[in-house]
């Protein structure tokens, strides 16, 4: 009997240039079309690719919306995303078409937590300003009042989204002497709370008034879009620093910039943006903002591991099994 769930030699379209080892393995295992030029595909190119493949391997820069999914060819059955966040893929439309979506959780947790911790330290300690001063040649030497920032140790860190990355940030933050507060859809098991010495706040608004640094780690979804807007920024005390290395859309960028300009927010550390790669020019004028170009997970090691996860998901699916990192609608 033929197993109709199997797809022995799937045609796989990869939208961006992935690490060489990943590309070589994909080509060895599957009928793979690689985008070796590494320019983001246009919408028309994506539509053409989706018309004639079994598996699409997109990344965060590819918006796979309901119209593209509706127009996809019958043979498209798996979208194996290269990355953890899947907010750029319409999960509901994919499910309606019977297309499985997978992501790559876990392998970029530590790298993204490292980058978040770097921002948590950099903003209150004015690292970017200090670096700029040295490079400018304007530095006049040490002085008691030069480049004063705010101490990290002893402060309260509020983590919104206490999943893999949120917990990895909590572990690092404990080592820096921060106390840990968190808000999450679900409370963590008591044993994990105890290990992290983390205090759960079922009410986000209540937590916002009790912290000194706020860091965002939820996926971008219908519930988390603009989770931190003008109303919630008003609940923060004015010395609070806001860190976002998750997705730009979780924070209302306009409201955040207004608050930074008005001194109602002390500073921000941002790795992600609402309209990447566009940066609101008002932010560029603010010295108390540390900005990085969506590089939270950007390590050689992490990219290779991400590629391996993508391959494992495709292989399992092609062999007729449920892929290990299937994203369920309503979960992400
Ligand atoms: N900057 C980067 O380069 C980079 C790298 C990796 C991941 N990310 C982002 O980080 C996100 C989180 O990754 P993860 O691996 O920790 O995911 P995860 O699924 O392990 O954790 C997410 C947590 O957020 C919680 N959550 C979801 N919606 C919520 C809401 N509305 N309110 C409160 N809590 C909510 C979930 O319950 C879960 O505990 C990814 O979805 C991605 O967008 C960014
Ligand atoms: O979510 C992730 O894995 C990174 O932000 C890149 O997509």
PDB file of C-alpha atoms in Angstrom, residues 6 19 57 106 110 130 132 134 159 175 182 199 201 206 215 248 250 252 263 268 297 319:
ATOM      1  CA  UNK A   6       5.032  10.362   2.619  1.00  0.00           C
ATOM      2  CA  UNK A  19      24.776  28.619   5.903  1.00  0.00           C
ATOM      3  CA  UNK A  57      11.674  27.504   3.805  1.00  0.00           C
ATOM      4  CA  UNK A 106      15.445  26.286  21.430  1.00  0.00           C
ATOM      5  CA  UNK A 110      20.886  31.346  24.675  1.00  0.00           C
ATOM      6  CA  UNK A 130      30.586  56.035  25.872  1.00  0.00           C
ATOM      7  CA  UNK A 132      30.630  57.178  20.586  1.00  0.00           C
ATOM      8  CA  UNK A 134      35.766  57.651  22.553  1.00  0.00           C
ATOM      9  CA  UNK A 159       9.984  39.946  31.975  1.00  0.00           C
ATOM     10  CA  UNK A 175      23.758  36.591  38.140  1.00  0.00           C
ATOM     11  CA  UNK A 182       7.399  38.048  35.246  1.00  0.00           C
ATOM     12  CA  UNK A 199       7.740  36.322  41.126  1.00  0.00           C
ATOM     13  CA  UNK A 201       2.368  38.742  38.224  1.00  0.00           C
ATOM     14  CA  UNK A 206       0.303  45.717  38.350  1.00  0.00           C
ATOM     15  CA  UNK A 215      12.111  43.293  28.801  1.00  0.00           C
ATOM     16  CA  UNK A 248       8.822  45.384  17.122  1.00  0.00           C
ATOM     17  CA  UNK A 250       4.765  44.185  20.643  1.00  0.00           C
ATOM     18  CA  UNK A 252       3.724  50.743  20.150  1.00  0.00           C
ATOM     19  CA  UNK A 263      11.384  61.853  29.619  1.00  0.00           C
ATOM     20  CA  UNK A 268      15.403  51.836  25.492  1.00  0.00           C
ATOM     21  CA  UNK A 297      20.113  35.190  17.322  1.00  0.00           C
ATOM     22  CA  UNK A 319       8.937  10.407   5.951  1.00  0.00           C
TER      23      UNK A 319
END
